[in-house]
Short mmCIF file of C-alpha atoms in Angstrom, two decimals:
data_model
loop_
_atom_site.label_atom_id
_atom_site.label_comp_id
_atom_site.label_asym_id
_atom_site.label_seq_id
_atom_site.Cartn_x
_atom_site.Cartn_y
_atom_site.Cartn_z
CA UNK A 1 154.99 -197.23 -98.03
CA UNK A 2 154.26 -199.75 -100.77
CA UNK A 3 157.68 -199.40 -102.41
CA UNK A 4 161.14 -198.85 -101.02
CA UNK A 5 161.83 -195.62 -102.84
CA UNK A 6 163.61 -192.35 -102.25
CA UNK A 7 162.17 -189.18 -103.78
CA UNK A 8 165.48 -187.48 -104.48
CA UNK A 9 164.14 -184.29 -106.05
CA UNK A 10 160.85 -183.01 -107.39
CA UNK A 11 159.56 -179.71 -108.67
CA UNK A 12 157.19 -177.98 -111.06
CA UNK A 13 159.22 -176.23 -113.76
CA UNK A 14 158.90 -174.21 -116.94
CA UNK A 15 162.25 -175.22 -118.38
CA UNK A 16 164.87 -172.57 -119.26
CA UNK A 17 166.50 -172.30 -122.68
CA UNK A 18 169.48 -174.30 -121.43
CA UNK A 19 167.37 -177.36 -120.52
CA UNK A 20 168.07 -180.67 -122.22
CA UNK A 21 170.38 -183.67 -121.93
CA UNK A 22 172.23 -185.98 -124.32
CA UNK A 23 172.67 -189.73 -123.76
CA UNK A 24 171.57 -189.40 -120.16
CA UNK A 25 172.08 -192.57 -118.13
CA UNK A 26 171.32 -192.71 -114.41
CA UNK A 27 170.51 -195.08 -111.57
CA UNK A 28 167.42 -193.08 -110.68
CA UNK A 29 164.20 -192.81 -112.66
CA UNK A 30 163.17 -189.51 -114.18
CA UNK A 31 159.39 -189.28 -114.07
CA UNK A 32 157.60 -186.44 -115.89
CA UNK A 33 153.99 -185.32 -115.90
CA UNK A 34 153.71 -183.06 -118.94
CA UNK A 35 151.69 -179.89 -118.29
CA UNK A 36 152.52 -178.04 -121.53
CA UNK A 37 155.17 -177.00 -124.02
CA UNK A 38 156.94 -178.93 -126.77
CA UNK A 39 159.66 -181.41 -125.91
CA UNK A 40 161.03 -184.62 -127.37
CA UNK A 41 162.69 -187.86 -126.35
CA UNK A 42 165.18 -189.78 -128.47
CA UNK A 43 165.64 -193.40 -127.42
CA UNK A 44 167.62 -195.51 -129.84
CA UNK A 45 166.30 -194.73 -133.32
CA UNK A 46 162.98 -193.33 -132.09
CA UNK A 47 162.03 -189.68 -131.64
CA UNK A 48 158.97 -189.28 -129.42
CA UNK A 49 157.10 -186.06 -128.65
CA UNK A 50 156.14 -185.73 -125.00
CA UNK A 51 152.38 -185.17 -124.86
CA UNK A 52 150.46 -182.96 -122.47
CA UNK A 53 148.49 -184.96 -119.91
CA UNK A 54 150.79 -187.99 -120.07
CA UNK A 55 153.09 -189.37 -117.36
CA UNK A 56 156.48 -190.67 -118.54
CA UNK A 57 159.03 -192.90 -116.86
CA UNK A 58 162.46 -192.70 -118.44
CA UNK A 59 164.58 -195.86 -118.35
CA UNK A 60 167.12 -196.89 -115.78
CA UNK A 61 170.71 -197.22 -117.02
CA UNK A 62 169.61 -197.00 -120.65
CA UNK A 63 170.73 -193.82 -122.46
CA UNK A 64 168.18 -191.32 -123.78
CA UNK A 65 168.23 -187.74 -125.04
CA UNK A 66 165.75 -184.97 -124.20
CA UNK A 67 165.32 -181.57 -125.83
CA UNK A 68 162.67 -178.89 -126.27
CA UNK A 69 161.46 -176.20 -128.62
CA UNK A 70 162.86 -173.10 -126.93
CA UNK A 71 159.98 -171.04 -128.35
CA UNK A 72 157.52 -173.32 -126.54
CA UNK A 73 159.38 -174.49 -123.41
CA UNK A 74 158.50 -177.64 -121.54
CA UNK A 75 156.17 -177.19 -118.57
CA UNK A 76 156.52 -180.21 -116.31
CA UNK A 77 155.92 -181.67 -112.87
CA UNK A 78 159.00 -183.82 -112.43
CA UNK A 79 160.39 -186.38 -110.03
CA UNK A 80 163.79 -188.01 -109.56
CA UNK A 81 163.04 -191.35 -107.93
CA UNK A 82 165.39 -194.02 -106.68
CA UNK A 83 163.65 -197.40 -106.35
CA UNK A 84 165.35 -200.52 -105.04
CA UNK A 85 167.07 -202.33 -107.89
CA UNK A 86 164.83 -205.40 -107.72
CA UNK A 87 162.06 -203.18 -109.15
CA UNK A 88 162.71 -201.95 -112.66
CA UNK A 89 161.07 -200.95 -115.91
CA UNK A 90 162.14 -199.67 -119.29
CA UNK A 91 160.45 -196.67 -120.94
CA UNK A 92 156.86 -196.24 -119.73
CA UNK A 93 153.97 -193.97 -120.71
CA UNK A 94 150.56 -193.58 -119.08
CA UNK A 95 147.78 -191.16 -120.05
CA UNK A 96 146.42 -189.45 -116.95
CA UNK A 97 142.70 -188.93 -117.46
CA UNK A 98 141.16 -185.84 -115.89
CA UNK A 99 138.93 -186.22 -112.84
CA UNK A 100 140.57 -189.53 -111.89
CA UNK A 101 142.31 -190.28 -108.59
CA UNK A 102 145.73 -190.29 -110.28
CA UNK A 103 145.02 -186.87 -111.79
CA UNK A 104 143.94 -185.53 -108.40
CA UNK A 105 147.09 -186.89 -106.75
CA UNK A 106 149.36 -185.16 -109.27
CA UNK A 107 147.32 -181.97 -108.99
CA UNK A 108 147.75 -182.02 -105.20
CA UNK A 109 151.49 -182.69 -105.47
CA UNK A 110 151.85 -179.80 -107.91
CA UNK A 111 150.01 -177.51 -105.48
CA UNK A 112 152.26 -178.52 -102.56
CA UNK A 113 155.52 -178.48 -104.52
CA UNK A 114 157.85 -175.68 -103.53
CA UNK A 115 156.62 -175.66 -99.93
CA UNK A 116 159.25 -177.54 -97.89
CA UNK A 117 156.98 -177.91 -94.88
CA UNK A 118 154.76 -180.22 -96.99
CA UNK A 119 157.52 -182.52 -98.30
CA UNK A 120 156.40 -185.46 -96.15
CA UNK A 121 152.88 -185.03 -97.52
CA UNK A 122 154.25 -184.99 -101.08
CA UNK A 123 156.10 -188.27 -100.42
CA UNK A 124 152.94 -189.83 -98.99
CA UNK A 125 150.86 -188.76 -102.01
CA UNK A 126 153.55 -189.94 -104.41
CA UNK A 127 153.63 -193.33 -102.69
CA UNK A 128 149.90 -193.70 -103.35
CA UNK A 129 150.41 -192.55 -106.95
CA UNK A 130 153.18 -195.15 -107.50
CA UNK A 131 150.90 -197.88 -106.20
CA UNK A 132 148.17 -196.88 -108.66
CA UNK A 133 150.69 -196.46 -111.48
CA UNK A 134 151.87 -200.03 -110.93
CA UNK A 135 148.33 -201.27 -111.63
CA UNK A 136 148.47 -199.91 -115.20
CA UNK A 137 152.23 -200.06 -115.80
CA UNK A 138 153.60 -202.96 -113.73
CA UNK A 139 157.15 -202.66 -112.47
CA UNK A 140 158.96 -205.93 -113.10
CA UNK A 141 160.43 -207.57 -110.05
CA UNK A 142 163.09 -210.19 -109.52
CA UNK A 143 162.29 -212.84 -106.95
CA UNK A 144 165.92 -213.87 -106.52
CA UNK A 145 166.74 -213.45 -102.84
CA UNK A 146 170.41 -213.96 -103.57
CA UNK A 147 170.50 -211.11 -106.07
CA UNK A 148 168.51 -208.86 -103.73
CA UNK A 149 171.09 -209.50 -101.02
CA UNK A 150 173.92 -208.69 -103.45
CA UNK A 151 172.32 -205.38 -104.45
CA UNK A 152 171.80 -204.50 -100.79
CA UNK A 153 175.43 -205.39 -100.09
CA UNK A 154 176.68 -203.17 -102.92
CA UNK A 155 174.44 -200.30 -101.88
CA UNK A 156 175.62 -200.38 -98.28
CA UNK A 157 179.33 -200.83 -99.13
CA UNK A 158 179.59 -198.53 -102.15
CA UNK A 159 182.27 -196.44 -100.46
CA UNK A 160 184.54 -199.50 -100.28
CA UNK A 161 186.54 -201.51 -102.82
CA UNK A 162 184.21 -204.18 -104.24
CA UNK A 163 185.13 -207.15 -106.45
CA UNK A 164 183.02 -209.60 -108.44
CA UNK A 165 184.53 -212.50 -106.46
CA UNK A 166 183.40 -210.82 -103.24
CA UNK A 167 179.86 -210.44 -104.60
CA UNK A 168 179.79 -214.02 -105.88
CA UNK A 169 180.73 -215.20 -102.38
CA UNK A 170 177.95 -213.03 -100.98
CA UNK A 171 175.51 -214.77 -103.34
CA UNK A 172 176.97 -218.21 -102.67
CA UNK A 173 177.73 -218.76 -106.37
CA UNK A 174 180.72 -219.55 -108.55
CA UNK A 175 182.17 -216.32 -109.98
CA UNK A 176 181.44 -216.78 -113.71
CA UNK A 177 177.97 -218.20 -113.07
CA UNK A 178 177.21 -215.28 -110.75
CA UNK A 179 178.28 -212.77 -113.42
CA UNK A 180 176.04 -214.38 -116.04
CA UNK A 181 173.10 -214.56 -113.63
CA UNK A 182 173.50 -210.95 -112.54
CA UNK A 183 173.62 -209.72 -116.13
CA UNK A 184 170.59 -211.79 -117.19
CA UNK A 185 168.51 -210.23 -114.39
CA UNK A 186 169.74 -206.64 -114.31
CA UNK A 187 170.87 -206.22 -117.95
CA UNK A 188 174.36 -205.08 -116.93
CA UNK A 189 177.51 -206.67 -115.54
CA UNK A 190 178.29 -206.50 -111.79
CA UNK A 191 181.24 -204.17 -112.45
CA UNK A 192 179.03 -201.93 -114.56
CA UNK A 193 176.51 -201.70 -111.75
CA UNK A 194 179.22 -200.95 -109.17
CA UNK A 195 180.65 -198.17 -111.34
CA UNK A 196 177.18 -196.81 -112.11
CA UNK A 197 176.26 -196.83 -108.42
CA UNK A 198 179.48 -195.02 -107.50
CA UNK A 199 178.87 -192.40 -110.19
CA UNK A 200 175.21 -192.11 -109.22
CA UNK A 201 176.04 -191.45 -105.57
CA UNK A 202 178.75 -188.98 -106.53
CA UNK A 203 176.55 -187.16 -109.04
CA UNK A 204 173.73 -186.87 -106.49
CA UNK A 205 176.21 -185.36 -104.06
CA UNK A 206 177.39 -182.87 -106.71
CA UNK A 207 173.80 -181.94 -107.59
CA UNK A 208 173.20 -181.24 -103.91
CA UNK A 209 176.16 -178.84 -103.78
CA UNK A 210 179.03 -181.09 -102.64
CA UNK A 211 182.56 -180.22 -103.69
CA UNK A 212 184.40 -182.51 -106.09
CA UNK A 213 186.48 -183.82 -103.18
CA UNK A 214 183.38 -184.54 -101.10
CA UNK A 215 181.73 -186.31 -104.06
CA UNK A 216 184.85 -188.44 -104.60
CA UNK A 217 184.63 -189.69 -100.99
CA UNK A 218 180.93 -190.48 -101.44
CA UNK A 219 181.80 -192.46 -104.57
CA UNK A 220 184.47 -194.45 -102.75
CA UNK A 221 187.53 -192.75 -104.27
CA UNK A 222 190.40 -191.71 -102.04
CA UNK A 223 192.14 -189.93 -104.92
CA UNK A 224 190.23 -186.89 -106.20
CA UNK A 225 192.07 -186.91 -109.54
CA UNK A 226 191.30 -190.60 -110.12
CA UNK A 227 187.65 -189.86 -109.34
CA UNK A 228 187.60 -186.92 -111.77
CA UNK A 229 189.05 -189.10 -114.55
CA UNK A 230 186.55 -191.91 -113.89
CA UNK A 231 183.65 -189.46 -113.68
CA UNK A 232 184.56 -187.74 -116.95
CA UNK A 233 184.94 -191.07 -118.75
CA UNK A 234 181.58 -192.29 -117.47
CA UNK A 235 179.53 -189.07 -117.61
CA UNK A 236 181.40 -187.41 -120.53
CA UNK A 237 181.75 -184.23 -118.51
CA UNK A 238 183.90 -183.13 -115.59
CA UNK A 239 182.55 -183.23 -112.03
CA UNK A 240 182.76 -179.43 -111.84
CA UNK A 241 180.73 -178.94 -115.03
CA UNK A 242 178.22 -181.55 -113.90
CA UNK A 243 177.80 -179.73 -110.60
CA UNK A 244 177.13 -176.44 -112.39
CA UNK A 245 174.65 -177.85 -114.92
CA UNK A 246 172.80 -180.47 -112.86
CA UNK A 247 171.92 -178.70 -109.63
CA UNK A 248 168.12 -179.04 -109.57
CA UNK A 249 168.13 -180.02 -113.27
CA UNK A 250 164.69 -181.44 -114.15
#
């Protein structure tokens, strides 16, 4: 594969009346290919209509709101994609012209979606699509080996207690300098990333049907009540409600 990515979920959906999200903020990218319907994005002060035939990448760890006209529901081929943290972008839009290779790739993925026996083929096609997408909408990349090693360390030790001093030692930097450097590259503090990663792993577990207790263990919490409090403060909803509303949520 050309990118280290994990296709968490994907589907082709005509969204139900209950679809929509407010101030969504995640450590995975939502990627939408709009097939029809009327839906909108609010990012900051901007309201943007999602156009048919366009491919959208919604930002990483940067809140946005999505809603639709229930009388003309969103029809979408969607992907939840986790890409290694050293690749990142903000909000991205690309028009997919008909009869192009990118159009054919999405058309093939849509045809195969919903057939579990073809999931490996979907991943292979999506890998090719990401490579072509990067030619017209480049993903920024950090070349800092130290920061890459820190991200890898966090990702592989997320179930443990992590401190900024520990991460600074991992990077071979003084603590305050490390914090400033991390924030300048990733646009968030180390503690913010740790919390976001914990909540991301826990929310993925909940979306896949885990119990609140199981999700708390995934997120590195030994106390289920402490996890529930942290999750509600971060996600503005309880783990139980998140589990009910986000299972297979496009």
